[in-house]
Each structure stands twice: as C-alpha cells, then as structure tokens.
C-alpha cells in the first residue's frame, strides 16, 4: 500500500512538469508585454527596457523557464508583477472561498447525483427514471453561467433571500458565510450532479444484469439488500471515477461561478491575473490547480482498492 | 399422473407457461410443462440450449426478469402451496430456505466485492435467525462440508481468490445452507473441467442424499443425467417430450428427439470408427413455431399427422410417457444404423 502510494506520487512528477511547461508556454506565447503594462502609459522605452531586465524577461525563454522551475521547487512562488505582493500570500487570502465552494459544491453534487442515479436505475423505464434522466440532461446542457444568472435573478434580486454578489468569510459572520455561499454551491451542485446521475444509473443497470444479482435474489434477499449490499458496492468504481472527474469540473466550474457571483477566490484571481498579464501569478495558480487535481485522482485510485478487492495495491 | 402414488410429491408443476415478449413477437420459452418431483429424488431435465430448461428452473423460483418475461399460466405446487400465488415477501421466504439454486457460471455467480463468508452468512441470518457470529460459525462448517480445505480462513477470501470448482462448491454451500427441501442445479457443472464436473456432481449427489434434499439437475449432458438421475424429463422447444426412469430413457427411448440426443453422444461400446449422428436440421425459431409437432422437420419417423397435431404426453410404458404419434415404432436402431454410413 505504502509502496503503491509512493509510486503514484512519483508518477505525478512528470505530469506536473508537463503542466508546468504548458503553463509557462501559454503565458509566454500570449500576446501582450508584461513590462509594457507595468511601466504604465508615461514610461519611455528606456524605462520599459530597464524593467524588462529586472524581471528577467530579456533572458532566453528556456533560461526563464528553468529559473522559474527552480524557484517553484524551492517553494518560492515569486511575486505578482501587478501589485508586488507575494503569490503565497495572495493564494492564502483567496483560497478559503474557493475551497468552501468546491467542497460544498462537490458534496452537494454527490448527495444529489448518487440518489437520483440510484432511483433512475431502480425504477428503470418508469417516470422516475425519465425524471432522473431529464435532470441529468438539463444539468449537462445548461451553461453554468446562465443558470448562475437565473439563480441570482430569482433568489437574490427578486426574492431577496440571498446576497447578489460577494463573499462573507466564516470569521466575520456564520450566517453571512452560509447565505453568500448558498447560490454558488447550488449552481456547482446541480451542474456537477448531472454526470454522476448518468454514471450511477448506467453502472447500476449493468450490475443488475450480472449473475451474482440473480444469485442474491435466489437466496431470498429483499430487494433493498440486493441493491445496497450487492449492487451499489459493485457499481461504485465507475461512480467514484466520475466523481474524480467532477473534481476537475469543479476547478473550472469554480472559475465561472466565482466570476458570476463576484466571489474573491482563486478562480477570480486567475481571470484577473490573465487580464493583467500577471504571468507569475497565472503560472503558479495553474500549477496549484493541477496539483490539486492530481491529488484528487490519487485519492480516487486509492478508493478503488476499498470498493473492489480485486484491485491489488 | 402416477396412479399408485401414496405420498404427495414435493413439487407438482402443472401446465407451466412462461413467455417472453418483444414488440414484434412472443417466445413461448416454457409452454405447458407438467411434471412431479418426489421428496429426496434426483430428477434430470435434459435438452438442447434454448429448449426452455433454464427458464423452467427460473420460473420455479419466480426469478424470471419481467419485462420481458412473464409467467402466464400454470401451477407450481410446492409442499402443498402454489408458489405462483404467493406474495413477493412470502416467495422470498421460499427462495434460499425451501429451494436452493446453483447456476451455470461459477465465475460470475458470486459477488466479486463481498467475502465468501458474507455471501454465506446473509441467507443464514435471514432465514435461520442466526446472529452474525453463529452464522459465521455455521458458514465455516458449510465450507468444510463442501470440501474446501482450511474452511475457516477461506471465509475471509473473495471469490477471485478461488478456482472455478471451489466457487461452485461455495455456491453449493450457499444453496444448501438453510437445509432446503429442493436443490436446483442449472447447468451447474457445464463451465467446469471434466474431472471437476464429476467431483461437483458427486458432491451434490452425496450431500443431497445425506440431507434428504431433492435434486433437480438441469443439463444438456445426457451422461450426467444417466449417472445421477432417478428419472429424466426430456425437453424440446418449450415442452417436455418424454419422461421416464433413467433406465427406460436410455434403454428404450420412445421419442425421436431422445433417440437423436442419445445417438449424438459418443459410446464406448460401439466400434471406434462409428461416426456420431447429430440431429439434422436446427432448433426451430421459438418466436415462430410451426403448427403440429415442433420436432417433425428433424424427425426420421415423422408422418402426416405430425404437421397438423402436436402430440401430448401419452403412456409408452410403466411410468414412461412420450409425446409422439409414432412412439410405439420409435427405438434406437434406425438412427444408429444410419450413422454407420
């Protein structure tokens, strides 16, 4: 088990190097010159040149890359070229709302998605099944930003149950925290649950056709036991896998959600920094998000062994 | 049917009909099956793939997937009660407790994500009101009984850690765990190696005779039935075509289909170069059976009447019935001679 985890952790290194390469290239291939932007409208060509040297932007690209990798590995994420703040500090102030959103959104997606999927599979062919599938189809096809705006319009603007924008931290006010998160969490949960519904339904329907389900029935077990003891556990692996994918979806979903609800989280920091050509911040955030994603998938892989004894670790 | 019977049979199947429905057709998989099974006896149900023998077994257990299947008629009188009239919850008390069942595929019949122990104990807890600990103790005894070495430690194993033969032994242990009156073995040895087949059959025979359990062996393998069954039902295209004692079925078959089956099995008492005589033609399309006898297109004895009327089971000897207009003329000779061409 320990060897397996160590192996999997080692395997993340090439992935992260590749992500780093892509992140670096994307930022440096994008049009716009950071030095120009930083120097401002009244700077002369000499000032820009001087700034460029300071930032190391005049060095060859590969040298910039190795320097950046070296600093990142040592834990020095560098500084924003927009406001000079350290990136570590920027991340730490912005991570709370994002983590709250992703965790509760993911939790809601699972608690909605698995039961709806189970119901659809259990009552296959009935109106309950069609309702579940409708839910899944809508969740997949409705764009998140549009649903977000509708939620804001109905529940925040018209009904005034929730604030329209912004985020209240847990330290400031618990009710404020809950109220400011409710709508964005609902948005993430609804859109996230759609794929879980589909996978749960498909996976269960496949398991229902297995011989061992017939065996379970031939023992005289009640349908409840057949479903929960025999079928659901056997169907778990594809469901857990899709929940792992959802983690990736949540990362991108959080960017959209934070933008729609104007929540000062990591997602917003990404979009703001892209707009400002603040390349050190963009690079570091991409690396951070990739790292989180890789870790979530490691957890998913480990959970396989829990659900299926045939998976040897 | 048996006029001199004094004890009521354990199981009386009467005019059983199970059909499968698709938008365009109806498959009469079991179409008027009638037979008895006496307490403690071993009965063989023989026929080609697709003749309806497995559907018969699943119908007895009311495990026909619906849709597309439906039990459309008949009676299954088990210990004096018609199983087809029981409520779902009453039927669940019959399954696993009064009737145990073993299936064809040992590789897929056990749940891969549950331990052997758990799969044994759940029926014990359910039907025998045992505590978890009692059930686990009993599960160890059962595994021991079916000849799995080191039974207690194997309880913690998962199915993938066992061979096909061992898994089928586990299935037998599960099926017999609550001392059922009837054990149904649906092609239970077909997927196993020949040597393992014999072991498993011996085990089933031995255990059922020791426990006084009746055994219904469903197979396409006449050799299996010859050796283990007291009586045999031969099934073709959803109906029983011949029934009688094993000796009669093998010694003096009275239905052309039975003759065909026997002739397509290699025999040690024939000259080595004798060619096997498979039954000519193919199994008819079950969704579109012709009028009359379903076997007539493949039959060497067919007469005009066979195209018009489907014969019903009539007495062809003592406790021996055949559904054939020409049953008096049928014997193993002609087909066997033809085989020497």
XYZ file of C-alpha atoms in Angstrom, chain A residues 20-21 24-25 27-29 33-35 51-72 81 279-280 283:
36
model
C 4.465 23.499 -15.865
C 5.769 23.503 -19.419
C 4.775 28.571 -18.956
C 4.403 28.389 -22.738
C 1.656 32.582 -20.663
C 4.715 33.472 -22.700
C 3.133 32.852 -26.077
C 4.082 42.528 -22.817
C 4.147 42.486 -19.042
C 6.889 45.080 -18.858
C 12.036 46.904 -16.156
C 12.352 44.051 -18.609
C 15.877 43.371 -17.388
C 14.720 43.494 -13.787
C 12.007 40.935 -14.436
C 14.387 38.767 -16.388
C 12.196 38.969 -19.464
C 15.164 39.694 -21.741
C 16.768 36.366 -20.991
C 16.243 33.407 -23.325
C 12.913 31.688 -22.733
C 14.411 28.362 -21.640
C 16.511 30.174 -19.025
C 13.410 31.903 -17.689
C 11.710 28.517 -17.513
C 14.486 26.770 -15.580
C 14.758 29.685 -13.183
C 11.036 29.598 -12.567
C 11.041 25.836 -12.031
C 13.978 26.147 -9.642
C 12.230 28.807 -7.573
C 8.916 26.931 -7.526
C 4.165 41.913 -11.084
C 2.284 35.869 -15.622
C 3.995 34.728 -12.400
C 1.739 30.177 -13.803
